[in-house]
Structures are given as C-alpha cells and as structure tokens.
Coordinates of C-alpha atoms and ligand atoms in Angstrom, one line a residue:
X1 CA 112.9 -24.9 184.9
X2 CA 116.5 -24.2 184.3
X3 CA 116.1 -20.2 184.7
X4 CA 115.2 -20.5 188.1
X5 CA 117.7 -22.8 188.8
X6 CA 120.2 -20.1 187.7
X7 CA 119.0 -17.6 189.0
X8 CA 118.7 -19.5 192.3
X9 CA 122.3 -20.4 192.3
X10 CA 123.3 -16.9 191.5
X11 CA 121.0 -15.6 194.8
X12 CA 122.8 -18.2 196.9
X13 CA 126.2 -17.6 195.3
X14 CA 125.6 -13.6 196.6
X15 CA 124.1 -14.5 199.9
X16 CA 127.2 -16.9 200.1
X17 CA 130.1 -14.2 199.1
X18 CA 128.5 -11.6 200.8
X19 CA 128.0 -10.3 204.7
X20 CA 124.4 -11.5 204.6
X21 CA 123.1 -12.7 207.6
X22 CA 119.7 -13.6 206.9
X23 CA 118.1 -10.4 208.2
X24 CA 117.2 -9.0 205.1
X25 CA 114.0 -7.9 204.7
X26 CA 112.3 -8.4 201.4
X27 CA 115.2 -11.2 200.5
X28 CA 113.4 -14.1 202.1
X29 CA 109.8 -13.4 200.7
X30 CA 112.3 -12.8 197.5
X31 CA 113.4 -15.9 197.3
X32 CA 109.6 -17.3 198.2
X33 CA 108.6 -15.7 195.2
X34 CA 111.2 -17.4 193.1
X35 CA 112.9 -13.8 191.8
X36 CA 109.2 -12.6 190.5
X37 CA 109.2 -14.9 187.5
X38 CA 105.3 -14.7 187.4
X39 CA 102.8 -12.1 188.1
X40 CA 101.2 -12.1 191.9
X41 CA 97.6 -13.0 191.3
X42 CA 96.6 -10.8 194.2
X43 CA 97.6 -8.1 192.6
X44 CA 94.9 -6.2 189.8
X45 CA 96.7 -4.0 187.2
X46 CA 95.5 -1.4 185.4
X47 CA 98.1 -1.0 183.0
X48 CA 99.9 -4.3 181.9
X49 CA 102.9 -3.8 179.6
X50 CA 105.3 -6.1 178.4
X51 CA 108.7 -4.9 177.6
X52 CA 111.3 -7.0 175.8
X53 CA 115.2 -5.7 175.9
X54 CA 116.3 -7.5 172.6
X55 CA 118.9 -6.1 169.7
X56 CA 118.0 -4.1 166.9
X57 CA 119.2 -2.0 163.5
X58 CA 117.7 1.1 163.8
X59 CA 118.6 4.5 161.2
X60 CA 120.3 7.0 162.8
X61 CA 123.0 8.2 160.8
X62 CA 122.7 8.2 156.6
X63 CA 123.6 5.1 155.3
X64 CA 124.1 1.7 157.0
X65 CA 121.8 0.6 159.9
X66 CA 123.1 1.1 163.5
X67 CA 122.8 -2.0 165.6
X68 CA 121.8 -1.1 169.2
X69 CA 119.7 -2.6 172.2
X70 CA 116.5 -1.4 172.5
X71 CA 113.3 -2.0 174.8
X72 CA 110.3 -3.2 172.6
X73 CA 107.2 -2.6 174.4
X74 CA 103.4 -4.0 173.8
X75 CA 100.4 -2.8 176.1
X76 CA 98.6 -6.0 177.1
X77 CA 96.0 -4.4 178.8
X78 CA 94.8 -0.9 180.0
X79 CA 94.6 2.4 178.1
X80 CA 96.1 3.1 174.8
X81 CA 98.0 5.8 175.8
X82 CA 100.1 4.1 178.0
X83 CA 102.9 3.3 175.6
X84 CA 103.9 5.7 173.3
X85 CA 106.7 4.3 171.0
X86 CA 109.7 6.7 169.4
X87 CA 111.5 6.4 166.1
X88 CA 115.2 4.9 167.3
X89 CA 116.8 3.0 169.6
X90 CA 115.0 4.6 173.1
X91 CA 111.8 2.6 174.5
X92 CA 108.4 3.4 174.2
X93 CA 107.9 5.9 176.6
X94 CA 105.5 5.1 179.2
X95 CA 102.9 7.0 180.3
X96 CA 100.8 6.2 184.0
X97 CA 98.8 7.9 186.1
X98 CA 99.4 8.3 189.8
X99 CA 97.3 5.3 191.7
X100 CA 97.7 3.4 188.8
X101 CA 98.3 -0.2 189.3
X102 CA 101.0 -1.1 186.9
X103 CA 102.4 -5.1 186.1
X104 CA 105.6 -5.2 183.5
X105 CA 106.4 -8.1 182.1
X106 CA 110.1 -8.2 181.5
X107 CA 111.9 -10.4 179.0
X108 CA 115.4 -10.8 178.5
X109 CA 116.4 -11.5 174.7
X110 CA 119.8 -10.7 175.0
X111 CA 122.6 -13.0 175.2
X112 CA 124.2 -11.2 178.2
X113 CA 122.5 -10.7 181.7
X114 CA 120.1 -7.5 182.1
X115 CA 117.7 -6.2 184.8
X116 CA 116.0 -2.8 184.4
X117 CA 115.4 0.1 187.1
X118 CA 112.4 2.5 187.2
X119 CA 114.4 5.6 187.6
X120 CA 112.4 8.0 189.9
X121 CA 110.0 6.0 190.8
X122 CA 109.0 4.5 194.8
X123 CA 108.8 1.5 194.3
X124 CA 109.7 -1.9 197.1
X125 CA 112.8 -3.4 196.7
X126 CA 112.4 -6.5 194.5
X127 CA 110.8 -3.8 191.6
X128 CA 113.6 -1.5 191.9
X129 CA 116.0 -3.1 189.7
X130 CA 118.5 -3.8 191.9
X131 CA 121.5 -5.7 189.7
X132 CA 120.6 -8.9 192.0
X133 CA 117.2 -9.2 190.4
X134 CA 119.3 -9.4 186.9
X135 CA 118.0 -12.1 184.3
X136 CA 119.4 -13.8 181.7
X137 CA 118.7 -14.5 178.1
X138 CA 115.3 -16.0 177.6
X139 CA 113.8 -15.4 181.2
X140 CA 110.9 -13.3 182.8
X141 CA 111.2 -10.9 185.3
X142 CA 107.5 -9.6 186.5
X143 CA 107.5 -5.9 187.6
X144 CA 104.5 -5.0 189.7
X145 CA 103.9 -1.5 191.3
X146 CA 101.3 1.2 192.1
X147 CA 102.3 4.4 191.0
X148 CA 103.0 6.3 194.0
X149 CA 104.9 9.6 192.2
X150 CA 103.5 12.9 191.1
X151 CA 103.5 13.7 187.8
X152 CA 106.6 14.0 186.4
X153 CA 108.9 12.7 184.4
X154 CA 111.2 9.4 185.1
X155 CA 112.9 7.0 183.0
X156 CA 113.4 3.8 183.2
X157 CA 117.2 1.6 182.3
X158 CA 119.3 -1.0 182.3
X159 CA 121.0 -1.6 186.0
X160 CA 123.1 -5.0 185.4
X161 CA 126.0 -5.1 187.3
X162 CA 129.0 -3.7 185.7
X163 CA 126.8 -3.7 182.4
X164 CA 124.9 -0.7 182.9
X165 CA 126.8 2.0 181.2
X166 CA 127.4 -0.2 178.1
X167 CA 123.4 -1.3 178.1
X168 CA 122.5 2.2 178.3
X169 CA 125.0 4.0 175.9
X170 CA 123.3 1.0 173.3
X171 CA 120.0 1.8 173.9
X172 CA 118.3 0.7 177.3
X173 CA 116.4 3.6 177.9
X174 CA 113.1 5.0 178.3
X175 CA 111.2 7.7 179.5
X176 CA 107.9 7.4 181.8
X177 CA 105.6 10.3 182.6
X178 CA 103.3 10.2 185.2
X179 CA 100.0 12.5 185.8
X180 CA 97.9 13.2 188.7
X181 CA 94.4 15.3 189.3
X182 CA 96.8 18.0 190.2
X183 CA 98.6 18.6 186.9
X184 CA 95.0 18.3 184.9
X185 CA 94.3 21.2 186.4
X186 CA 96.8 23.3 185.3
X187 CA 96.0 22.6 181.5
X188 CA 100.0 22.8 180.9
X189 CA 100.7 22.4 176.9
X190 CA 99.8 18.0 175.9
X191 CA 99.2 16.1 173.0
X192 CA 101.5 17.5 170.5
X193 CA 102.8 20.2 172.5
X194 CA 104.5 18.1 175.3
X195 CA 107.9 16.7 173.9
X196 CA 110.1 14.6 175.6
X197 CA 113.3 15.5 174.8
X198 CA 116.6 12.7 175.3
X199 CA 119.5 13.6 175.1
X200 CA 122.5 12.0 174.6
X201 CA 126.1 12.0 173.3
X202 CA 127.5 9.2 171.2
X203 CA 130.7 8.1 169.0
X204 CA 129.8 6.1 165.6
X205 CA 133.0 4.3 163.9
X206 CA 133.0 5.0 159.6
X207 CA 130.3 1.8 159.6
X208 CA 127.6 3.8 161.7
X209 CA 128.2 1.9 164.5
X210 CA 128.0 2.4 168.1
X211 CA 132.1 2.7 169.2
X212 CA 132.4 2.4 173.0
X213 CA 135.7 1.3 174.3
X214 CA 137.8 3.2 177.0
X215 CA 140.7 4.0 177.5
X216 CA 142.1 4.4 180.9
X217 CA 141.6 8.1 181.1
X218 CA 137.9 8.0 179.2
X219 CA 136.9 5.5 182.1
X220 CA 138.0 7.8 185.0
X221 CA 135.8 10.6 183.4
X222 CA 133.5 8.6 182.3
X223 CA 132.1 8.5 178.1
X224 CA 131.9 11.1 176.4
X225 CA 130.8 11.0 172.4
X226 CA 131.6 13.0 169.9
X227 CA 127.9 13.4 168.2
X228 CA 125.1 14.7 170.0
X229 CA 121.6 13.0 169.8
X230 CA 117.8 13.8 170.5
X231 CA 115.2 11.3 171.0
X232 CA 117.6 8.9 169.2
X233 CA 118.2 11.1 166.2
X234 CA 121.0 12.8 164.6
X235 CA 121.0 17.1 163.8
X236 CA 117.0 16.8 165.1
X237 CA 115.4 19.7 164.0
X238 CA 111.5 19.9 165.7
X239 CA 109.0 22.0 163.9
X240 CA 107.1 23.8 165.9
X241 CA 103.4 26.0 166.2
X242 CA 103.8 29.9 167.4
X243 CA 102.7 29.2 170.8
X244 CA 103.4 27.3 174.0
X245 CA 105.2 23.7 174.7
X246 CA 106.2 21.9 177.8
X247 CA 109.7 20.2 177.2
X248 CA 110.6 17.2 179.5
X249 CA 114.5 16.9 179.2
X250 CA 116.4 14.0 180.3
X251 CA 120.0 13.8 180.6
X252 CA 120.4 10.5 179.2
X253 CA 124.2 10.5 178.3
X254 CA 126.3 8.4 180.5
X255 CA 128.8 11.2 181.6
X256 CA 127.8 14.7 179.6
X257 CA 127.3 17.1 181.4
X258 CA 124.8 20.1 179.6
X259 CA 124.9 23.9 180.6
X260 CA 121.3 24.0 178.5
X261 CA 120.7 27.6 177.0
X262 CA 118.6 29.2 174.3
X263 CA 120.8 30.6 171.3
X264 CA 119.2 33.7 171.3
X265 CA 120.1 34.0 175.0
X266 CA 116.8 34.3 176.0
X267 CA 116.4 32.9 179.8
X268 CA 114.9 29.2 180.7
X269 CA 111.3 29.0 182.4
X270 CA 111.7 26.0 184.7
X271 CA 108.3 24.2 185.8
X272 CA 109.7 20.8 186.4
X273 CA 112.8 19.1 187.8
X274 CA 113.3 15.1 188.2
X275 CA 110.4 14.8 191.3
X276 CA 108.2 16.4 189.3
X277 CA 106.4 20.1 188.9
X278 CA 108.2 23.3 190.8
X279 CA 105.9 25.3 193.1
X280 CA 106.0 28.2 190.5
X281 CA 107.9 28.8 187.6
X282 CA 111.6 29.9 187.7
X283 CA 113.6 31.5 185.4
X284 CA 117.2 30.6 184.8
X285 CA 119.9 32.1 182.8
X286 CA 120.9 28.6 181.9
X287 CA 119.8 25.2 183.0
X288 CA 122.8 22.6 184.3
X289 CA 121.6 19.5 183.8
X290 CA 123.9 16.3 184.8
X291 CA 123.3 12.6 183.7
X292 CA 120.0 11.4 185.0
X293 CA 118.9 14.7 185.8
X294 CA 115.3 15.8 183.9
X295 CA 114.0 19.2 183.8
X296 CA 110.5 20.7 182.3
X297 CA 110.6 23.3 180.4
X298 CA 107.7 26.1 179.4
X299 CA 108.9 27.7 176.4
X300 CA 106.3 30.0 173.9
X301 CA 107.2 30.0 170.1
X302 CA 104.8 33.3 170.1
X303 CA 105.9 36.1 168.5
X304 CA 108.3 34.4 166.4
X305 CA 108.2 34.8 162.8
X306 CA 107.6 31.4 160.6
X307 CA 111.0 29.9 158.5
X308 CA 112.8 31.2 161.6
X309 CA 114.8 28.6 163.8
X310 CA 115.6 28.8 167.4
X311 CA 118.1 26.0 168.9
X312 CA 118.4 24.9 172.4
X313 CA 122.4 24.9 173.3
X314 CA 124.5 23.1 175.5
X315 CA 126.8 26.2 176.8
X316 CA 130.4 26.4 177.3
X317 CA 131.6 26.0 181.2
X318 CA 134.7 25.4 183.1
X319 CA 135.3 22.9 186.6
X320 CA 134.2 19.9 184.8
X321 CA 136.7 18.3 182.5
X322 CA 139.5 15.7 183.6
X323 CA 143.1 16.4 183.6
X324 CA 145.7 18.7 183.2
X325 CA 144.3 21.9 183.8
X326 CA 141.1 20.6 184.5
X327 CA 140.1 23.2 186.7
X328 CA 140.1 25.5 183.8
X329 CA 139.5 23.0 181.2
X330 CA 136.4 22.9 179.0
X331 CA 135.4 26.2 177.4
X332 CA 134.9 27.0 173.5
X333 CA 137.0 24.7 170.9
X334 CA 136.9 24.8 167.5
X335 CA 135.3 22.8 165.6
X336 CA 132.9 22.3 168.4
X337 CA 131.9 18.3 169.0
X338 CA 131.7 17.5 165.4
X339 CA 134.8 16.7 165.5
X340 CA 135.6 13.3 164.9
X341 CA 138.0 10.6 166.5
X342 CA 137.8 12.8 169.5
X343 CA 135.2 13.9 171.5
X344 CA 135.0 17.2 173.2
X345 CA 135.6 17.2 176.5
X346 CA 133.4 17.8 179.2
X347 CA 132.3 21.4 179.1
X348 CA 131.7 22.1 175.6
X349 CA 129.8 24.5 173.3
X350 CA 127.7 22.4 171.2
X351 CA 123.7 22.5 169.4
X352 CA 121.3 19.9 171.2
X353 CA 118.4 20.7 169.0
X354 CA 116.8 23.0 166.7
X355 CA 112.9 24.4 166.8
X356 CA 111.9 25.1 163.2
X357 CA 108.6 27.7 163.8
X358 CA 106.4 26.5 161.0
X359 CA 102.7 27.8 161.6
X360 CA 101.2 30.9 163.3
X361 CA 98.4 30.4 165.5
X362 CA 96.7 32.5 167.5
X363 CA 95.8 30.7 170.4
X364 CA 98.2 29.4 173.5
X365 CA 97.5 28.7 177.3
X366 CA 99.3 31.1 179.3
X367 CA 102.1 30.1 182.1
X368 CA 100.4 29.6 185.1
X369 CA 101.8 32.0 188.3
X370 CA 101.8 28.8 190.5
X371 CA 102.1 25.2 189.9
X372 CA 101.7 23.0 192.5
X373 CA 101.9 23.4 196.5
X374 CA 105.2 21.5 197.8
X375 CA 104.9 20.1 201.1
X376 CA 108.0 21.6 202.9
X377 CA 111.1 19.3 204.4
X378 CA 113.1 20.8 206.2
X379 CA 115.6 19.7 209.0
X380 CA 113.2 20.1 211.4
X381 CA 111.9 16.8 209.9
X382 CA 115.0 14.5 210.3
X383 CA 115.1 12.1 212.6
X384 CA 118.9 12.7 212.8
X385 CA 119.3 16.3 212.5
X386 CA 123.0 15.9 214.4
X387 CA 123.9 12.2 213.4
X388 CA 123.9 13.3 209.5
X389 CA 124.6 10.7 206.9
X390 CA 127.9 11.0 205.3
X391 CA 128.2 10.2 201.3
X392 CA 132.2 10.9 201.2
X393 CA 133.5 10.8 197.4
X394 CA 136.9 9.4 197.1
X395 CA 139.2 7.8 195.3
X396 CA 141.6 4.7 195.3
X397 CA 143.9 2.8 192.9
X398 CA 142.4 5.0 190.3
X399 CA 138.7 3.9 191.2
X400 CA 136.0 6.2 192.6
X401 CA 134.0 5.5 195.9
X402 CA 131.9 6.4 198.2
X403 CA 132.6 6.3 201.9
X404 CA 135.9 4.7 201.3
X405 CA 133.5 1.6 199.8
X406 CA 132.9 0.1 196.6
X407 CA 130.1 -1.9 195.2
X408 CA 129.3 -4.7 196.5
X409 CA 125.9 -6.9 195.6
X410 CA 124.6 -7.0 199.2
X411 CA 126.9 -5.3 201.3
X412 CA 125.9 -2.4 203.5
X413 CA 127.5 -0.6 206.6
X414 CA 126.2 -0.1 210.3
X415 CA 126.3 3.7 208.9
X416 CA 124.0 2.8 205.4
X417 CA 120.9 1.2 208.1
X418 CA 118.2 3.4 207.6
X419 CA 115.5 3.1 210.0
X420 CA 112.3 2.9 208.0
X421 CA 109.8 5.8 207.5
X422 CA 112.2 8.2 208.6
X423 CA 113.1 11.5 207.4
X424 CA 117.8 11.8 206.8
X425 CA 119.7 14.3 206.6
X426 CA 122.4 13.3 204.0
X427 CA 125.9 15.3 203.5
X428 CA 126.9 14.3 199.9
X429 CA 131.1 15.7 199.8
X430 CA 133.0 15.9 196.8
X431 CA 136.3 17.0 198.7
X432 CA 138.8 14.0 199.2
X433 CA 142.5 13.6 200.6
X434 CA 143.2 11.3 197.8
X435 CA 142.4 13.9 195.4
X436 CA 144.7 16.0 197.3
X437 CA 141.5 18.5 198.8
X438 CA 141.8 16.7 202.4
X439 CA 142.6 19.6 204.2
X440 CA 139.6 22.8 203.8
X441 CA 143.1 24.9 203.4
X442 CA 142.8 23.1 200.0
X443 CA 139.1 24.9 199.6
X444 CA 140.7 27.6 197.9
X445 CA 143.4 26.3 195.8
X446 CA 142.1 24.3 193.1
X447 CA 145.4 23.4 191.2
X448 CA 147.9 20.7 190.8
X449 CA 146.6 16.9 191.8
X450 CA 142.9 17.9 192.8
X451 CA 143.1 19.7 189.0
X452 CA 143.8 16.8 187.6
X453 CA 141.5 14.3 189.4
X454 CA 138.8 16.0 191.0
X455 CA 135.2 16.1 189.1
X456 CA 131.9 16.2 189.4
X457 CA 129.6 13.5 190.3
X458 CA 126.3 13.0 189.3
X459 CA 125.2 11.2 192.8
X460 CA 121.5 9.5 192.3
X461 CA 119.6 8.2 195.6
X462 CA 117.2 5.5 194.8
X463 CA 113.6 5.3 196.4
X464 CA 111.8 8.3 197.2
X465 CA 112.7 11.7 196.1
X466 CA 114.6 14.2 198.2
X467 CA 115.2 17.9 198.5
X468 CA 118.1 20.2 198.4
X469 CA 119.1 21.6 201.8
X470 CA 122.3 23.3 201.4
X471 CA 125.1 23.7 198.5
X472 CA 128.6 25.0 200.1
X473 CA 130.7 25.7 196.7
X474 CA 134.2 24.3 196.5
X475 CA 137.3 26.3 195.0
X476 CA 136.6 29.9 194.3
X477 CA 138.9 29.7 191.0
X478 CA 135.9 31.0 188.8
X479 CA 135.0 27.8 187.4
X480 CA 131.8 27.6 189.8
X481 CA 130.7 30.6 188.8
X482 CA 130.4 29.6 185.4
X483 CA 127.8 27.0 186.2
X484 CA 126.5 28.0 189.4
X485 CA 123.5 30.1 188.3
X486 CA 122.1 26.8 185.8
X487 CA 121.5 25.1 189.5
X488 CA 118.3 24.5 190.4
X489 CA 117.9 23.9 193.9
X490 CA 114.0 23.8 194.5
X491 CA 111.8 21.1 194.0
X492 CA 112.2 17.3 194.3
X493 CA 115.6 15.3 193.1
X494 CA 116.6 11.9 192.7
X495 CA 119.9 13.1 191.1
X496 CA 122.3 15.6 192.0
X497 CA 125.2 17.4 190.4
X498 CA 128.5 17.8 193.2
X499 CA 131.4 20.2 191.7
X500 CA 134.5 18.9 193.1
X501 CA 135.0 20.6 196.2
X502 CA 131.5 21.0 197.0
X503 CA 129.4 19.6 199.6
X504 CA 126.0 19.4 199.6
X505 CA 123.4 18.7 202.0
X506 CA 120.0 17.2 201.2
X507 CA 116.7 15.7 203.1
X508 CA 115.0 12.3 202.1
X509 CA 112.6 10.5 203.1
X510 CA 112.6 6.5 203.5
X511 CA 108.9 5.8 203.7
X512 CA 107.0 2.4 203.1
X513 CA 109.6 0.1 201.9
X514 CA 112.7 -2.2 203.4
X515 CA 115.4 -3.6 201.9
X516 CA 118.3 -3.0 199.8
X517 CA 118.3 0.3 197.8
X518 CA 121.2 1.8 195.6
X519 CA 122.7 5.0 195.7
X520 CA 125.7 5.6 193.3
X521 CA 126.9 8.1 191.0
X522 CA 125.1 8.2 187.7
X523 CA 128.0 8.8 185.9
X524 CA 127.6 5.5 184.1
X525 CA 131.3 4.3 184.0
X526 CA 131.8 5.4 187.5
X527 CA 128.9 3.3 188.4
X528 CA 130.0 -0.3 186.7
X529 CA 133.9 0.7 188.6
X530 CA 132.1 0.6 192.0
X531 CA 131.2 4.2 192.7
X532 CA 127.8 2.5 194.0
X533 CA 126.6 1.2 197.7
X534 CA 123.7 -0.1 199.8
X535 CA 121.5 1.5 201.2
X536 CA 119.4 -1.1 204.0
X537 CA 116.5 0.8 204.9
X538 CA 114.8 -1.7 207.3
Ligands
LIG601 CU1 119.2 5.7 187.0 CU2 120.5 3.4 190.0 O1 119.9 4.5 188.4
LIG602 CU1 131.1 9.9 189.5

C-alpha cells in the first residue's frame, strides 16, 4: 500500500535528518507495527470510536455557511454515551470511564497532513500524537489506550507539525471527560446540568469565513480574534434551571488568555482544574485560565429570579499584551472585542457567555465540603531534588525557545533523558537575557525591551499530570497583581500559565511509558515557530 510506503519514507527521512541512534524505545516496535495502521488484535476495547478529521460548512454566524475542519465521530462499539456530538465545528465530545479500554480509529480526509493528540491523557508514546505519527489524506491511524486518568476533563486536537495552530483555530478540537467510582459518589450536577463549556476567540472576514493570517507581530503573540465563541457558537446565551451545574471550561483559543469572572462579581467555586477534581472546593475572585487550561466549575442558579441573565466574563488585566507598553498594556477599550478588523489585545474586557435563568425548581444537590483525596507530591518524592530540570524560555531571531532549542521531530538533549518511573522536579523560567531580564537586577524593572517582548507562556507537559510546587512572581510593576489571585495552584496540571518574569517550579511524574514525549508552549503559534522539545523518558 502506498500509505505505508509514505509514511515509511517519512519515518526514515526523520530518523535520517535527525540525531537518532537507534536507541529509541518504542520507535523500533513503531516501525514493527507499521505506524499503527490497524488495530492490535490483542487488544479488547470497550469503547471503539472512529473519528474522521474531514472539512465542513457549519452556521455560526447569520448568513453564509462557515467552512471549517471538524472531527466526525461514530461509536462502533460500546456504550452510547460515549460520544456526544455538539452543534458546530468542535468534535463530539467523548466521554470514558477510567479502566476503560478505548480503540480510535483515525482517518485522515483532509488534503494536508494531520495526527491528533489526547490532551491530558497517559497514554505510550505511539498514542500520544506526536507530529511523527502524522497521516496523510486518506490513511488510518489506530489509537489504542486504557484509560488511565481520573475523571476529568481533557481534550483532544490536532498536533501536525507546524499545522497545529491553523488545524485547531479551524476546528480540530474536542473535549473528552472521563469518570471513575470516585466521582459517582459525589453525585456532582450530570445529564443536563454538566456543560462543557469551549471557548475560543476567532476573526470572520465580511463572507463568514474563518480569516487567519499573521502578521509578523500577531505571530510573536500568537492569534488573537476579534469574536468570542462558546461551544462553537456566536453571542451563546445558555438557559438555565434555578439550581446547581458543574461547568467544564476549556481554554480552547490558540493564544487568549481569560481572567474568567461572574458579572455580578460574585466569586468562582473551583472543583476541578485540567487533572481532574480539587480536594475541596476553592473559591476565587476570578479564574485565570490560559490556552489549554480547563477548569470545573460549581455554580447554583438558586435564588435567582426567572427572565433574569447572569454572564460569565472574561476580565480586564494587565502583563499580558505584546509591545510597546506591554507591561501596562491590556485593560478596558472601548468598544470591547466587537470591534472589527482588529482584535483586542491580550488582556481585554469582553462577555464569554450568558446564563438565561428560565425555570424555578426547588430541588438541587448541595456542594460537597470535600471532593476527592489527592495523593501528595512533594519534593521529597523527586529523584532529583538538587539536579532540577531547567525549562529556560528565550528568544532568538524573533523566534521563542525553550532551553536555547527549538523543535526538532526527534531531537532531545542529555538534559531532556528522563529516567523512567521517576518522580522531576522541573523549573519552568520566563526570565531571559534576550528579552533584556538576564540579570535578577532586571526582576524589578519591567520597562523598555523586556516590555516590549516579554509574555506569558502557556507551557503544556505531555504524559502524566503534574503539580505546582512553587510560583516566584516576576516584576513587581502591578501587572501581577492584577491576575495573580485567578491562579490556581492546587490540584493536577498539564498546562501552566508563566508571567514573564516568573519562574515556576513543578513535580511530575514519568511513570509507565518510554519514548518521545512533547512539552511546548500551548500558545499555538508559538508552538508551530519551535517553542516545542523532546522529552526521552526511557
Ligand atoms: Cu494540547 Cu502538545 O498539546
Ligand atoms: Cu509561548
């Protein structure tokens, strides 16, 4: 067959251009298993999906169709409620249970390359996405996993190399929640009372469609639209009982960052961040949620009066936007990011979604005092508690990297080994010379060049999820403190937010699988310019 031929020359043409040395693990038995083209008959799912990335016109504005990509799913086999598909572009969302032995049946329809990643999810090597395992139009790529996570919520998306934030921003995306026997205790609000909630920021040309080209300056800071949508729809307005809901958000956008708030200024009740459920609920003044980033929500409706609205917000705050001034940039602007020809920057006031209360009722489950216990990590786990692993942003020739590095498909240094099953410490720093922070003299400064180029960075770690150690704040100019109480620093992370200046230290574990996995920044566009490296955990 000619698609294995091309993907095999593609394989050899990496393992040719690369430093591969043949001491991959999981790239041999890769190439055994001829790039997972068909399903391991060893393996017994449970749930068997397939899921075709193809183009579509879907209705999002009023008037003429939008053309987008989209994931079309179809459950082959398992229970019905394991696909769940929206109205829009987005994918059926996905729904397993932990232990669940899942098969996906990938098929390429488009006329470009395209492999997708199980964002969140612990899964080996050759099911994780990686841009090597990319097919092209017409082929097969067969996912096969158990469902190792807690429940949660993940999301799966297009990873092709130096395609991804284009894929995404047309529609590769999905969401996936997982349960377990722990969360069926709680009784939290299901059915029609758990809402995933997408959200991203697009820009639509006078046709309705999709505009995404970047100028120099867009690319540095990555996309940011001008119309903000939820679960693939336009001004979505949700109506809504007088009683309790769960809300799983996902950060979807490719570079907006959202300082999420309640317009009546009531707090946030927390239960949920990317790994899954908090140990108790917290309460936030504001949520900061960065691209990739999910968080659950518990919110009642009771008490409210019926024909009333309440609308979740994204919140002004400064430290975030690109260029002159940037330190200070973002805040309030007129007009807000209705605005067309051009989008607000990063920072802005804007409505995400409105809650229209349309029924009283009189019954609701009550928030529950504690969720679920968290097995602690501390350093004391690390097998490296003085040899810390260093995730240095920086920037070169007007391109973002990590360590120095940029992307390359198999390339990894004697510094990104990572012995298997081991716990790491991992120092993530958003303070670089080249962005004129070298020295910590420049901790406090927070003007001129590291204004202008500094920014925060979204960093995602692939594999299993990790927790939050320490956060040591960059320039004390005020902009931190305008975001710095939306932070939420319990609970498991796959993704997570760096101000410029700050450094922040976190402790993951690598258990159960070699190989190659990713770790970039999930600022889309800083992704496909190399802002992305190896990790070899072997
Ligand atoms: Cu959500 Cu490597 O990605
Ligand atoms: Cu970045």
């Amino acid at each position: 067959m000619t698609h294995i031929n091309s993907n095999r020359r593609r394989f050899l043409q990496y393992v040719a251009l690369g430093t591969f040395t043949g001491a991959i693990p999981g790239f041999a038995s890769t190439e055994n298993r001829k790039l997972n083209q068909m399903p391991n008959s060893a393996f017994k799912p449970d749930v068997e999906i397939a899921l075709t990335a193809q183009t579509a016109e879907v209705k999002i504005l009023p008037g003429t169709k939008t053309r987008v990509l989209k994931y079309s799913g179809k459950l082959l086999h398992g229970p019905q409620t394991a696909i769940r598909e929206l109205p829009g572009y987005l994918g059926p969302v996905l729904n397993f249970e932990q232990g669940q032995k899942v098969r996906l049946f990938f098929h390429n329809q488009l006329p470009e390359p395209c492999v997708t990643h199980w964002h969140g999810m612990h899964v080996p090597q050759i099911m994780d996405g990686h841009p090597m395992y990319a097919i092209e139009q017409g082929e097969q790529y067969v996912y096969e996993f158990e469902v190792k996570n807690p429940a949660g919520t993940n999301w799966y998306h297009s990873h092709t190399h130096e395609m991804t934030a284009r894929q995404v921003y047309q529609g590769l995306a999905g969401l996936i929640t997982i349960t377990d026997e722990a969360e069926r205790k709680l009784d939290l609000p299901g059915g029609e009372f758990d809402l995933p909630l997408v959200i991203q920021d697009r820009s639509f040309s006078s046709g309705n469609q999709l505009h995404y080209s970047l100028t120099m300056h867009q690319r540095m800071q990555g996309f940011l639209g001008d119309t903000i949508l939820v679960n693939g729809q336009h001004n979505h307005v949700i109506p809504v009982k007088t009683r309790a809901y769960r809300l799983r958000i996902l950060n979807g956008s490719n570079a907006r960052i959202y300082k999420l708030g309640w317009s009546d200024g009531s707090p946030l009740t927390a239960i949920g961040t990317d790994g899954g459920l908090l140990e108790k609920p917290e309460i936030f003044p504001y949520i900061m949620l960065a691209p990739a980033e999910r968080v659950e929500l518990w919110v009642d409706f009771g008490g409210r009066k019926t024909g009333t609205e309440l609308a979740l917000q994204t919140l002004p705050f400064q430290g975030a936007a690109m260029g002159m001034g940037g330190g200070r940039g973002g805040g309030m602007r007129g007009g807000g990011m209705g605005m067309r020809g051009g989008a607000a920057e990063q920072g802005s006031q804007d409505t995400l979604v409105k809650f229209a209360i349309i029924e009283q009722v009189g019954d609701s489950p009550r928030l529950p005092d504690t969720l679920i216990p968290m097995q602690p990590l501390t350093v004391s786990n690390a097998a490296n508690p003085d040899r810390v692993v260093s995730i240095n942003i920086g920037m070169h020739r007007m391109t973002f990297n990590l360590n120095g590095r940029t992307f390359d498909m198999l390339d990894y240094t004697e510094q990104e080994k990572i012995p298997l099953n081991t716990v790491q410490k991992i120092r993530i720093s958003n303070i670089s010379p080249a962005m004129g922070g070298g020295m910590r003299g420049g901790r406090g400064g927070g003007g001129g060049m590291m204004g202008m180029m500094a920014q925060p960075h979204p960093i995602h770690l692939h594999g299993q999820q990790f927790r939050i150690l320490s956060r040591r704040p960059g320039y004390a100019d005020g902009a931190y403190a305008t975001i710095k109480d939306g932070l939420i620093n319990s609970g498991w992370k796959d993704t997570v937010l760096v101000m410029p200046g700050e450094e922040i230290e976190i402790i993951k574990p690598f258990m159960d699988y070699t190989g190659l996995f990713l770790y970039h920044c999930h600022n889309l566009e800083h992704e496909d310019m190399g802002m992305m490296r190896n990790f070899m955990v072997g």
